[in-house]
Amino acid sequence: MTSKFDPNTVVDDINKFIDSEEFVNDRSKEEICQVLELCELNINQAITFFTNLGRKYDCHQLFEFLQHSSILFGQDLNSVRRLLNILSKKLGTDFFSSLSTFLQLFSQNAERSTNGEEIQKLKSIITEKEQEISSLYQALNSLNKQIVTIYEKSQNPKVIKPKSTSNYNVNIESLKMVPKDSKNFYNIYNLLNACALQDDDETIKFAIANNFHEVKHDYHGRNILIQTEAKGDLKFAKKLIEFGADPNAKDQYDNTAFYFFCDKGNLEAVKYFSLPKFDINLKFSSGCTALMIACKNNHTDIVEYLLSLPGIDVNLRDKIGFTADNYASSPKIKALLKGKLGS
């Protein structure tokens, strides 16, 4: 007596039966459909099973099997294309082969696009880091020469002379050797920042007089002053402005150092950049003011400080007509703005 067919038994050991041509030959179309209804095939199982089914059944029957199938395609596009090509050949239709070709082209374009973007991004990062390392090495070399000079003088008190600006000539000479172009942006930045930390005002003055501070980063058009925000180098920023750098200089997106310090929530920097010689109502990208940016980022302390300044304009609008109040989401900030409007 022949035992009754149980599709669940097949599903429990699906790999064994998928690889077996005997199973395909011994079981009826209806029994195979029952099995397909109960299981989910991964892409490799589907390739094997439909290859075996194609040896016995015609295109109409294969299509019926496909209607009962649930296939987990996964992320291996090559395997997906292989299955589509098998189905196209067995079913006698170009639809699946066309879909396979589309997937191939899509994959190649996506990979090319992604790789290109990633490569450019990595190249940019590598270039920046190389420039930073180079400029740091130069700054360290300059400091080392000064340390050697100080040590030699300490060993021979007779040659010690009063401090003079000539002590810093080594920094000026180092700066003279650096070309004023975007490729050397970080060389210039790090050397001058080191000078600011040393209170080497003579080199800073020399740099301003010779427009080293106007060199711009080739990626976003920031000059040396604007870049101080990204590094958090407020002392450097103060030195640059003290000796003549334009505090309202903009990058290619019309943003200033003041804008970025407001965006980051650096209250000390905002207080410095809010001195009378600066334009606290200056509009940046999208027509935003410093007050709008502080409201947007919920920097309550900065909003409160800006509102305390005479001349702050809370009614200015950006390019789409929004005021500072439209940017504010914090109830406390909205209350501060309302208080200013009512005063």
CSV table of C-alpha atoms in Angstrom, one decimal:
chain,number,residue,atom,x,y,z
A,1,MET,CA,0.0,0.0,0.0
A,2,THR,CA,1.4,3.3,-1.1
A,3,SER,CA,1.8,5.8,1.8
A,4,LYS,CA,-0.1,9.1,1.5
A,5,PHE,CA,2.1,12.0,0.3
A,6,ASP,CA,2.8,14.6,3.0
A,7,PRO,CA,4.2,17.9,1.6
A,8,ASN,CA,5.3,19.0,5.1
A,9,THR,CA,7.8,16.2,5.2
A,10,VAL,CA,9.3,17.6,2.0
A,11,VAL,CA,9.3,21.1,3.3
A,12,ASP,CA,11.2,20.1,6.5
A,13,ASP,CA,14.1,18.8,4.4
A,14,ILE,CA,13.6,20.9,1.3
A,15,ASN,CA,17.3,20.9,0.2
A,16,LYS,CA,17.3,17.2,-0.1
A,17,PHE,CA,14.3,17.1,-2.4
A,18,ILE,CA,15.3,20.2,-4.5
A,19,ASP,CA,18.6,18.5,-5.4
A,20,SER,CA,16.8,15.3,-6.3
A,21,GLU,CA,15.7,14.8,-9.9
A,22,GLU,CA,14.0,11.6,-8.7
A,23,PHE,CA,11.6,13.8,-6.6
A,24,VAL,CA,10.7,15.8,-9.7
A,25,ASN,CA,10.1,12.7,-11.8
A,26,ASP,CA,8.2,10.8,-9.1
A,27,ARG,CA,5.8,13.5,-7.9
A,28,SER,CA,2.8,14.9,-9.7
A,29,LYS,CA,2.5,18.5,-10.7
A,30,GLU,CA,-0.2,19.0,-8.0
A,31,GLU,CA,2.1,17.5,-5.3
A,32,ILE,CA,5.0,19.8,-6.3
A,33,CYS,CA,2.6,22.8,-6.2
A,34,GLN,CA,1.6,21.8,-2.6
A,35,VAL,CA,5.3,21.8,-1.6
A,36,LEU,CA,5.9,25.2,-3.2
A,37,GLU,CA,2.9,26.7,-1.4
A,38,LEU,CA,4.3,25.7,2.0
A,39,CYS,CA,7.9,26.9,1.6
A,40,GLU,CA,10.0,29.9,0.8
A,41,LEU,CA,12.9,29.2,-1.5
A,42,ASN,CA,16.1,31.2,-1.4
A,43,ILE,CA,17.6,32.3,-4.7
A,44,ASN,CA,20.0,29.3,-5.0
A,45,GLN,CA,17.3,26.8,-4.2
A,46,ALA,CA,15.0,28.4,-6.8
A,47,ILE,CA,17.8,28.1,-9.5
A,48,THR,CA,18.3,24.4,-8.8
A,49,PHE,CA,14.6,23.6,-8.5
A,50,PHE,CA,13.4,25.4,-11.7
A,51,THR,CA,16.4,23.9,-13.6
A,52,ASN,CA,15.2,20.4,-12.6
A,53,LEU,CA,11.6,21.2,-13.3
A,54,GLY,CA,12.5,22.6,-16.7
A,55,ARG,CA,13.8,19.2,-17.8
A,56,LYS,CA,10.4,17.5,-17.4
A,57,TYR,CA,7.7,20.2,-17.7
A,58,ASP,CA,6.7,22.6,-20.5
A,59,CYS,CA,6.5,26.3,-20.3
A,60,HIS,CA,2.8,26.4,-19.3
A,61,GLN,CA,3.4,24.1,-16.4
A,62,LEU,CA,6.5,25.9,-15.3
A,63,PHE,CA,4.6,29.1,-15.2
A,64,GLU,CA,2.0,27.4,-13.0
A,65,PHE,CA,4.8,26.4,-10.6
A,66,LEU,CA,6.0,29.9,-10.6
A,67,GLN,CA,2.6,31.1,-9.5
A,68,HIS,CA,2.7,28.9,-6.5
A,69,SER,CA,6.3,29.9,-5.6
A,70,SER,CA,7.6,32.3,-2.9
A,71,ILE,CA,11.3,33.2,-3.6
A,72,LEU,CA,13.6,35.2,-1.3
A,73,PHE,CA,15.8,37.0,-3.8
A,74,GLY,CA,18.4,38.4,-1.4
A,75,GLN,CA,21.0,40.9,-2.4
A,76,ASP,CA,23.1,38.8,-4.8
A,77,LEU,CA,22.1,40.4,-8.1
A,78,ASN,CA,24.2,37.9,-10.1
A,79,SER,CA,22.2,35.0,-8.7
A,80,VAL,CA,18.9,36.9,-9.4
A,81,ARG,CA,20.0,37.5,-13.0
A,82,ARG,CA,20.9,33.8,-13.3
A,83,LEU,CA,17.4,32.7,-12.2
A,84,LEU,CA,15.7,35.3,-14.5
A,85,ASN,CA,17.8,34.0,-17.5
A,86,ILE,CA,16.7,30.4,-16.7
A,87,LEU,CA,13.1,31.4,-16.5
A,88,SER,CA,13.3,33.4,-19.7
A,89,LYS,CA,14.8,30.4,-21.5
A,90,LYS,CA,12.4,27.8,-20.1
A,91,LEU,CA,9.3,30.0,-20.5
A,92,GLY,CA,10.2,31.1,-24.0
A,93,THR,CA,9.8,34.8,-23.2
A,94,ASP,CA,12.2,37.7,-23.4
A,95,PHE,CA,10.6,39.5,-20.5
A,96,PHE,CA,12.8,37.9,-17.8
A,97,SER,CA,16.0,38.3,-19.9
A,98,SER,CA,15.2,42.0,-20.4
A,99,LEU,CA,14.7,42.3,-16.7
A,100,SER,CA,18.0,40.6,-16.1
A,101,THR,CA,19.8,43.0,-18.4
A,102,PHE,CA,18.1,45.9,-16.7
A,103,LEU,CA,19.4,44.7,-13.3
A,104,GLN,CA,22.9,44.3,-14.7
A,105,LEU,CA,23.0,47.8,-16.1
A,106,PHE,CA,21.4,49.3,-12.9
A,107,SER,CA,23.9,47.5,-10.7
A,108,GLN,CA,26.9,48.6,-12.8
A,109,ASN,CA,25.7,52.2,-12.9
A,110,ALA,CA,25.0,52.2,-9.1
A,111,GLU,CA,28.3,50.7,-8.4
A,112,ARG,CA,30.1,53.1,-10.7
A,113,SER,CA,28.3,56.1,-9.2
A,114,THR,CA,28.8,54.9,-5.6
A,115,ASN,CA,32.4,54.1,-6.1
A,116,GLY,CA,33.1,57.3,-7.9
A,117,GLU,CA,31.5,59.4,-5.1
A,118,GLU,CA,33.3,57.4,-2.4
A,119,ILE,CA,36.6,57.6,-4.2
A,120,GLN,CA,36.3,61.4,-4.6
A,121,LYS,CA,35.3,61.7,-0.9
A,122,LEU,CA,38.2,59.5,0.2
A,123,LYS,CA,40.7,61.4,-2.0
A,124,SER,CA,39.5,64.7,-0.6
A,125,ILE,CA,39.9,63.4,3.0
A,126,ILE,CA,43.3,61.9,2.3
A,127,THR,CA,44.5,65.2,0.6
A,128,GLU,CA,43.3,67.2,3.6
A,129,LYS,CA,45.0,64.9,6.1
A,130,GLU,CA,48.2,64.9,4.1
A,131,GLN,CA,48.2,68.7,4.1
A,132,GLU,CA,47.5,68.8,7.8
A,133,ILE,CA,50.4,66.4,8.5
A,134,SER,CA,52.7,68.4,6.3
A,135,SER,CA,51.8,71.7,7.9
A,136,LEU,CA,52.0,70.2,11.4
A,137,TYR,CA,55.5,68.9,10.6
A,138,GLN,CA,56.5,72.3,9.4
A,139,ALA,CA,55.1,74.0,12.6
A,140,LEU,CA,56.9,71.4,14.8
A,141,ASN,CA,60.1,72.0,12.9
A,142,SER,CA,59.8,75.7,13.5
A,143,LEU,CA,59.1,75.2,17.2
A,144,ASN,CA,62.1,72.8,17.4
A,145,LYS,CA,64.4,75.4,16.0
A,146,GLN,CA,63.2,77.9,18.6
A,147,ILE,CA,63.7,75.4,21.4
A,148,VAL,CA,67.2,74.7,20.2
A,149,THR,CA,67.9,78.5,20.2
A,150,ILE,CA,66.5,78.9,23.7
A,151,TYR,CA,68.5,75.9,25.0
A,152,GLU,CA,71.8,77.2,23.5
A,153,LYS,CA,71.3,80.6,25.1
A,154,SER,CA,70.5,79.0,28.4
A,155,GLN,CA,73.9,77.2,28.2
A,156,ASN,CA,75.7,80.4,27.5
A,157,PRO,CA,74.2,83.3,29.6
A,158,LYS,CA,76.7,85.8,28.1
A,159,VAL,CA,74.9,85.7,24.7
A,160,ILE,CA,71.4,86.1,26.1
A,161,LYS,CA,69.9,89.2,24.7
A,162,PRO,CA,66.6,91.0,25.4
A,163,LYS,CA,63.6,89.5,23.6
A,164,SER,CA,63.0,91.0,20.2
A,165,THR,CA,60.7,90.4,17.3
A,166,SER,CA,63.6,88.8,15.4
A,167,ASN,CA,63.1,85.7,17.6
A,168,TYR,CA,60.1,84.9,15.4
A,169,ASN,CA,61.8,85.4,12.0
A,170,VAL,CA,62.0,81.6,11.6
A,171,ASN,CA,58.2,81.5,11.4
A,172,ILE,CA,58.1,84.3,8.8
A,173,GLU,CA,60.8,82.6,6.8
A,174,SER,CA,58.8,79.3,6.9
A,175,LEU,CA,55.7,81.1,5.8
A,176,LYS,CA,57.5,82.7,2.9
A,177,MET,CA,58.3,79.2,1.6
A,178,VAL,CA,54.6,78.2,1.4
A,179,PRO,CA,52.8,79.0,-2.0
A,180,LYS,CA,49.6,81.0,-1.5
A,181,ASP,CA,47.2,78.5,-3.1
A,182,SER,CA,44.4,76.2,-2.1
A,183,LYS,CA,46.6,73.2,-2.1
A,184,ASN,CA,48.6,74.7,0.8
A,185,PHE,CA,45.5,75.9,2.7
A,186,TYR,CA,46.2,73.6,5.7
A,187,ASN,CA,49.9,74.3,5.7
A,188,ILE,CA,49.2,78.0,6.0
A,189,TYR,CA,46.4,77.5,8.5
A,190,ASN,CA,48.3,75.3,10.9
A,191,LEU,CA,51.5,77.4,10.8
A,192,LEU,CA,49.6,80.6,11.6
A,193,ASN,CA,47.5,78.9,14.3
A,194,ALA,CA,50.8,77.8,15.9
A,195,CYS,CA,52.0,81.4,15.7
A,196,ALA,CA,48.8,82.6,17.4
A,197,LEU,CA,49.2,80.1,20.2
A,198,GLN,CA,52.8,81.4,20.7
A,199,ASP,CA,51.6,85.0,20.6
A,200,ASP,CA,53.9,85.5,17.6
A,201,ASP,CA,52.1,88.7,16.5
A,202,GLU,CA,54.9,89.6,14.0
A,203,THR,CA,54.2,86.6,11.8
A,204,ILE,CA,50.5,87.1,12.0
A,205,LYS,CA,51.0,90.7,10.9
A,206,PHE,CA,53.2,89.6,8.1
A,207,ALA,CA,50.7,87.0,6.9
A,208,ILE,CA,47.8,89.6,6.9
A,209,ALA,CA,50.0,92.2,5.1
A,210,ASN,CA,50.8,89.6,2.4
A,211,ASN,CA,47.3,88.2,2.1
A,212,PHE,CA,48.1,84.7,3.3
A,213,HIS,CA,44.8,84.8,5.3
A,214,GLU,CA,42.9,85.2,2.0
A,215,VAL,CA,43.9,81.8,0.7
A,216,LYS,CA,40.7,79.7,0.3
A,217,HIS,CA,39.9,76.1,0.7
A,218,ASP,CA,39.2,74.7,-2.8
A,219,TYR,CA,36.2,72.6,-1.5
A,220,HIS,CA,33.9,75.1,0.0
A,221,GLY,CA,35.7,78.5,-0.5
A,222,ARG,CA,36.4,79.1,3.2
A,223,ASN,CA,39.3,81.4,4.0
A,224,ILE,CA,41.6,81.1,7.0
A,225,LEU,CA,39.4,83.1,9.3
A,226,ILE,CA,36.2,81.2,8.5
A,227,GLN,CA,38.1,77.9,9.0
A,228,THR,CA,38.8,78.8,12.6
A,229,GLU,CA,35.2,77.9,13.5
A,230,ALA,CA,35.7,74.3,12.2
A,231,LYS,CA,38.7,73.9,14.4
A,232,GLY,CA,37.3,75.9,17.4
A,233,ASP,CA,40.4,78.1,17.3
A,234,LEU,CA,38.9,81.3,18.7
A,235,LYS,CA,42.3,82.8,19.8
A,236,PHE,CA,43.5,82.4,16.3
A,237,ALA,CA,40.4,84.1,14.9
A,238,LYS,CA,40.9,87.0,17.3
A,239,LYS,CA,44.5,87.5,16.2
A,240,LEU,CA,43.5,87.5,12.6
A,241,ILE,CA,40.8,90.1,13.1
A,242,GLU,CA,43.0,92.2,15.4
A,243,PHE,CA,45.6,92.6,12.7
A,244,GLY,CA,43.3,93.3,9.8
A,245,ALA,CA,41.4,90.3,8.6
A,246,ASP,CA,37.8,91.0,7.4
A,247,PRO,CA,35.5,89.6,10.1
A,248,ASN,CA,32.6,89.6,7.6
A,249,ALA,CA,34.4,87.6,4.9
A,250,LYS,CA,32.1,84.9,3.3
A,251,ASP,CA,32.6,81.5,1.8
A,252,GLN,CA,31.1,80.4,-1.5
A,253,TYR,CA,27.7,79.9,0.3
A,254,ASP,CA,27.7,83.4,1.8
A,255,ASN,CA,28.4,82.1,5.3
A,256,THR,CA,30.9,83.8,7.7
A,257,ALA,CA,32.8,82.7,10.8
A,258,PHE,CA,30.1,84.4,12.9
A,259,TYR,CA,27.5,82.2,11.2
A,260,PHE,CA,29.3,79.0,12.0
A,261,PHE,CA,30.1,80.0,15.6
A,262,CYS,CA,26.3,80.7,16.0
A,263,ASP,CA,25.4,77.4,14.4
A,264,LYS,CA,27.8,75.4,16.7
A,265,GLY,CA,26.5,77.3,19.8
A,266,ASN,CA,29.9,78.8,20.8
A,267,LEU,CA,28.7,81.7,23.0
A,268,GLU,CA,32.2,83.0,23.7
A,269,ALA,CA,32.9,83.4,20.0
A,270,VAL,CA,29.5,84.9,19.4
A,271,LYS,CA,30.1,87.6,22.0
A,272,TYR,CA,33.4,88.5,20.4
A,273,PHE,CA,31.9,88.6,16.9
A,274,SER,CA,29.0,90.7,18.2
A,275,LEU,CA,31.3,93.7,18.9
A,276,PRO,CA,30.2,97.0,17.4
A,277,LYS,CA,32.6,96.6,14.4
A,278,PHE,CA,30.7,93.5,13.3
A,279,ASP,CA,27.3,93.4,11.5
A,280,ILE,CA,25.1,91.3,13.8
A,281,ASN,CA,22.2,91.5,11.3
A,282,LEU,CA,24.3,90.2,8.3
A,283,LYS,CA,22.4,87.7,6.2
A,284,PHE,CA,24.0,84.4,5.3
A,285,SER,CA,23.0,81.5,3.0
A,286,SER,CA,19.2,81.4,2.4
A,287,GLY,CA,19.0,84.9,3.8
A,288,CYS,CA,19.3,83.7,7.4
A,289,THR,CA,20.7,85.9,10.2
A,290,ALA,CA,22.7,84.7,13.2
A,291,LEU,CA,19.6,85.1,15.3
A,292,MET,CA,17.6,82.8,13.0
A,293,ILE,CA,20.3,80.2,13.1
A,294,ALA,CA,20.5,80.3,16.9
A,295,CYS,CA,16.7,79.9,17.1
A,296,LYS,CA,16.7,77.0,14.7
A,297,ASN,CA,19.3,75.1,16.7
A,298,ASN,CA,17.8,75.9,20.1
A,299,HIS,CA,20.8,77.8,21.4
A,300,THR,CA,18.9,79.6,24.1
A,301,ASP,CA,21.9,81.3,25.6
A,302,ILE,CA,23.0,82.7,22.3
A,303,VAL,CA,19.5,83.9,21.4
A,304,GLU,CA,19.2,85.6,24.8
A,305,TYR,CA,22.6,87.3,24.3
A,306,LEU,CA,21.8,88.5,20.7
A,307,LEU,CA,18.5,89.9,21.8
A,308,SER,CA,20.3,92.0,24.5
A,309,LEU,CA,22.3,93.8,21.8
A,310,PRO,CA,21.2,97.2,20.7
A,311,GLY,CA,20.5,97.1,17.0
A,312,ILE,CA,19.4,93.5,16.7
A,313,ASP,CA,16.6,93.2,14.2
A,314,VAL,CA,14.1,90.4,15.1
A,315,ASN,CA,11.8,91.3,12.1
A,316,LEU,CA,14.3,90.5,9.3
A,317,ARG,CA,13.1,87.8,6.9
A,318,ASP,CA,15.0,85.1,5.0
A,319,LYS,CA,14.6,84.4,1.3
A,320,ILE,CA,11.3,82.5,1.8
A,321,GLY,CA,9.9,85.1,4.2
A,322,PHE,CA,10.6,83.4,7.5
A,323,THR,CA,11.5,85.5,10.6
A,324,ALA,CA,13.5,84.3,13.7
A,325,ASP,CA,10.1,83.4,15.3
A,326,ASN,CA,9.4,81.0,12.4
A,327,TYR,CA,12.7,79.2,13.1
A,328,ALA,CA,12.1,78.9,16.8
A,329,SER,CA,10.6,75.7,18.2
A,330,SER,CA,11.6,76.1,21.9
A,331,PRO,CA,8.8,77.8,24.0
A,332,LYS,CA,11.5,79.6,26.0
A,333,ILE,CA,13.1,81.1,22.8
A,334,LYS,CA,9.6,82.0,21.5
A,335,ALA,CA,8.9,83.8,24.7
A,336,LEU,CA,12.3,85.7,24.5
A,337,LEU,CA,11.5,86.8,20.9
A,338,LYS,CA,8.0,87.9,22.0
A,339,GLY,CA,9.4,89.9,24.8
A,340,LYS,CA,11.8,91.7,22.5
A,341,LEU,CA,9.0,92.4,20.0
A,342,GLY,CA,6.9,93.8,22.9
A,343,SER,CA,9.6,96.0,24.3
